[in-house]
Amino acid sequence: AGFYINKHKSKIICKSMTNKRQNLLQLALECGLVKKIKYLGINITMKNIDLCKNNYDKLWKEIQEDIMKWEKLKLSFMGRIATIKMNVLPRLRFLFQTIPVLEDGKKLERWQKELSKFVWAGRKSRIKIKILQDTKERGGLNLPNLRLYHDA
């Protein structure tokens, strides 16, 4: 069909290969060897251990920066919940669906607590978190439960 691979722009990532085999592959294909590749917004790394650090932790830092900006705004209680649903949740859901590799649930619990602090504007919560996370039909406010979204 007349297609060819541009070897100067192409990069390869090797998983579970020795350095000797990586060098042989690089010489044979005449492509550059990299440690991580960004594909559809996800950083794919040579080691699976680094997936969480390069994706989840990086995204959570961005979310924390956004939360710090939003705390300065005069948002109502319902406005803060809506902000989490419309801005934070879609970004986390994308990662939960593409790379569901959180090593422990403590990270999700910590994130949930930080989101709860944002919802309550740093004050003591007056409604149990389970009631907030319940559906509106059952008297809750439909606050996202990160554990359920991750496990789904």
CSV table of C-alpha atoms in Angstrom, one decimal:
chain,number,residue,atom,x,y,z
A,1,ALA,CA,0.0,0.0,0.0
A,2,GLY,CA,3.0,2.3,0.0
A,3,PHE,CA,3.3,2.8,3.7
A,4,TYR,CA,6.6,2.8,5.5
A,5,ILE,CA,7.8,3.4,9.0
A,6,ASN,CA,9.7,6.6,9.7
A,7,LYS,CA,12.6,5.2,11.8
A,8,HIS,CA,13.8,8.6,12.9
A,9,LYS,CA,10.5,9.4,14.6
A,10,SER,CA,9.6,6.0,15.8
A,11,LYS,CA,10.4,4.9,19.4
A,12,ILE,CA,10.4,1.5,21.1
A,13,ILE,CA,9.8,0.6,24.7
A,14,CYS,CA,11.1,-2.8,25.9
A,15,LYS,CA,9.4,-4.7,28.7
A,16,SER,CA,11.1,-7.6,30.4
A,17,MET,CA,14.2,-7.6,28.2
A,18,THR,CA,17.9,-7.7,29.2
A,19,ASN,CA,20.1,-4.7,28.2
A,20,LYS,CA,21.9,-6.8,25.7
A,21,ARG,CA,18.7,-7.8,23.9
A,22,GLN,CA,17.5,-4.2,24.0
A,23,ASN,CA,20.7,-3.0,22.3
A,24,LEU,CA,20.4,-5.8,19.6
A,25,LEU,CA,16.8,-4.8,19.0
A,26,GLN,CA,17.6,-1.2,18.8
A,27,LEU,CA,20.4,-1.8,16.2
A,28,ALA,CA,18.2,-4.1,14.2
A,29,LEU,CA,15.2,-1.8,14.0
A,30,GLU,CA,17.2,1.4,13.9
A,31,CYS,CA,14.7,3.1,16.3
A,32,GLY,CA,15.2,5.0,19.5
A,33,LEU,CA,14.8,3.3,22.8
A,34,VAL,CA,12.8,5.1,25.5
A,35,LYS,CA,11.9,4.4,29.1
A,36,LYS,CA,8.3,5.6,28.9
A,37,ILE,CA,5.8,6.5,26.1
A,38,LYS,CA,2.7,8.7,26.4
A,39,TYR,CA,-0.2,7.2,24.6
A,40,LEU,CA,-3.7,8.6,24.8
A,41,GLY,CA,-2.8,10.5,27.9
A,42,ILE,CA,-1.4,7.5,29.7
A,43,ASN,CA,2.4,7.1,30.5
A,44,ILE,CA,3.3,3.6,29.6
A,45,THR,CA,6.6,2.6,31.4
A,46,MET,CA,9.1,-0.2,31.1
A,47,LYS,CA,8.3,-1.3,34.6
A,48,ASN,CA,4.8,-1.9,35.8
A,49,ILE,CA,5.7,-0.6,39.3
A,50,ASP,CA,6.1,2.9,37.7
A,51,LEU,CA,2.7,2.9,36.2
A,52,CYS,CA,1.0,4.1,39.4
A,53,LYS,CA,3.7,6.7,40.1
A,54,ASN,CA,3.7,8.2,36.6
A,55,ASN,CA,-0.1,8.2,36.2
A,56,TYR,CA,-2.1,8.2,39.4
A,57,ASP,CA,0.2,10.2,41.6
A,58,LYS,CA,0.8,12.7,38.8
A,59,LEU,CA,-2.9,13.2,38.2
A,60,TRP,CA,-3.6,13.5,41.9
A,61,LYS,CA,-1.1,16.3,42.2
A,62,GLU,CA,-2.9,18.1,39.4
A,63,ILE,CA,-6.2,17.6,41.2
A,64,GLN,CA,-4.8,18.9,44.5
A,65,GLU,CA,-3.6,22.0,42.7
A,66,ASP,CA,-7.1,22.5,41.3
A,67,ILE,CA,-8.7,21.9,44.7
A,68,MET,CA,-6.5,24.6,46.2
A,69,LYS,CA,-7.7,27.0,43.5
A,70,TRP,CA,-11.3,26.1,44.0
A,71,GLU,CA,-11.1,26.5,47.8
A,72,LYS,CA,-10.5,30.2,47.2
A,73,LEU,CA,-13.8,30.5,45.3
A,74,LYS,CA,-17.1,31.0,47.2
A,75,LEU,CA,-18.8,27.8,46.2
A,76,SER,CA,-21.9,26.5,47.9
A,77,PHE,CA,-22.0,23.0,49.5
A,78,MET,CA,-23.8,21.6,46.5
A,79,GLY,CA,-21.5,23.5,44.1
A,80,ARG,CA,-18.5,21.7,45.7
A,81,ILE,CA,-20.1,18.3,45.2
A,82,ALA,CA,-20.9,19.3,41.6
A,83,THR,CA,-17.3,20.4,41.0
A,84,ILE,CA,-16.1,17.0,42.1
A,85,LYS,CA,-18.6,15.2,39.9
A,86,MET,CA,-17.9,17.2,36.8
A,87,ASN,CA,-14.2,17.8,37.1
A,88,VAL,CA,-12.4,15.3,39.3
A,89,LEU,CA,-14.4,12.2,38.7
A,90,PRO,CA,-14.1,12.0,34.9
A,91,ARG,CA,-10.3,12.4,35.2
A,92,LEU,CA,-10.0,9.6,37.8
A,93,ARG,CA,-12.5,7.3,35.9
A,94,PHE,CA,-10.4,7.5,32.8
A,95,LEU,CA,-7.4,6.1,34.7
A,96,PHE,CA,-9.5,3.6,36.6
A,97,GLN,CA,-10.8,2.2,33.4
A,98,THR,CA,-7.5,2.2,31.4
A,99,ILE,CA,-5.0,1.1,34.1
A,100,PRO,CA,-6.7,-0.4,37.2
A,101,VAL,CA,-3.5,-1.1,39.1
A,102,LEU,CA,-3.8,0.6,42.5
A,103,GLU,CA,-1.7,-1.5,44.9
A,104,ASP,CA,-3.7,-0.7,48.0
A,105,GLY,CA,-7.0,0.8,49.0
A,106,LYS,CA,-5.3,3.2,51.4
A,107,LYS,CA,-4.6,5.6,48.6
A,108,LEU,CA,-8.3,5.7,47.6
A,109,GLU,CA,-9.3,6.3,51.2
A,110,ARG,CA,-6.9,9.1,51.5
A,111,TRP,CA,-8.1,10.7,48.3
A,112,GLN,CA,-11.7,10.3,49.5
A,113,LYS,CA,-10.9,12.1,52.7
A,114,GLU,CA,-9.3,15.0,50.9
A,115,LEU,CA,-12.3,15.3,48.7
A,116,SER,CA,-14.5,15.3,51.8
A,117,LYS,CA,-12.4,18.0,53.3
A,118,PHE,CA,-13.0,20.1,50.2
A,119,VAL,CA,-16.7,19.5,50.2
A,120,TRP,CA,-16.9,20.6,53.8
A,121,ALA,CA,-14.5,23.5,53.2
A,122,GLY,CA,-12.2,22.3,56.0
A,123,ARG,CA,-14.9,22.3,58.7
A,124,LYS,CA,-16.1,19.3,60.6
A,125,SER,CA,-18.5,17.1,58.6
A,126,ARG,CA,-22.1,17.3,59.7
A,127,ILE,CA,-23.5,14.4,57.6
A,128,LYS,CA,-22.0,10.9,57.5
A,129,ILE,CA,-20.1,10.1,54.3
A,130,LYS,CA,-22.3,7.1,53.5
A,131,ILE,CA,-25.4,9.4,53.5
A,132,LEU,CA,-23.6,11.9,51.2
A,133,GLN,CA,-22.7,9.0,48.8
A,134,ASP,CA,-26.2,7.6,48.7
A,135,THR,CA,-28.5,8.4,45.7
A,136,LYS,CA,-30.7,11.4,45.7
A,137,GLU,CA,-33.8,9.2,45.6
A,138,ARG,CA,-32.8,7.7,48.9
A,139,GLY,CA,-32.0,11.0,50.6
A,140,GLY,CA,-28.3,11.3,49.8
A,141,LEU,CA,-26.4,13.9,47.7
A,142,ASN,CA,-24.8,11.4,45.3
A,143,LEU,CA,-21.2,12.2,46.2
A,144,PRO,CA,-18.9,9.9,44.3
A,145,ASN,CA,-17.4,6.9,46.1
A,146,LEU,CA,-13.9,6.4,44.6
A,147,ARG,CA,-13.7,2.8,45.8
A,148,LEU,CA,-16.9,1.8,43.8
A,149,TYR,CA,-15.7,3.6,40.7
A,150,HIS,CA,-12.3,1.9,40.9
A,151,ASP,CA,-13.8,-1.6,41.4
A,152,ALA,CA,-16.4,-1.2,38.7
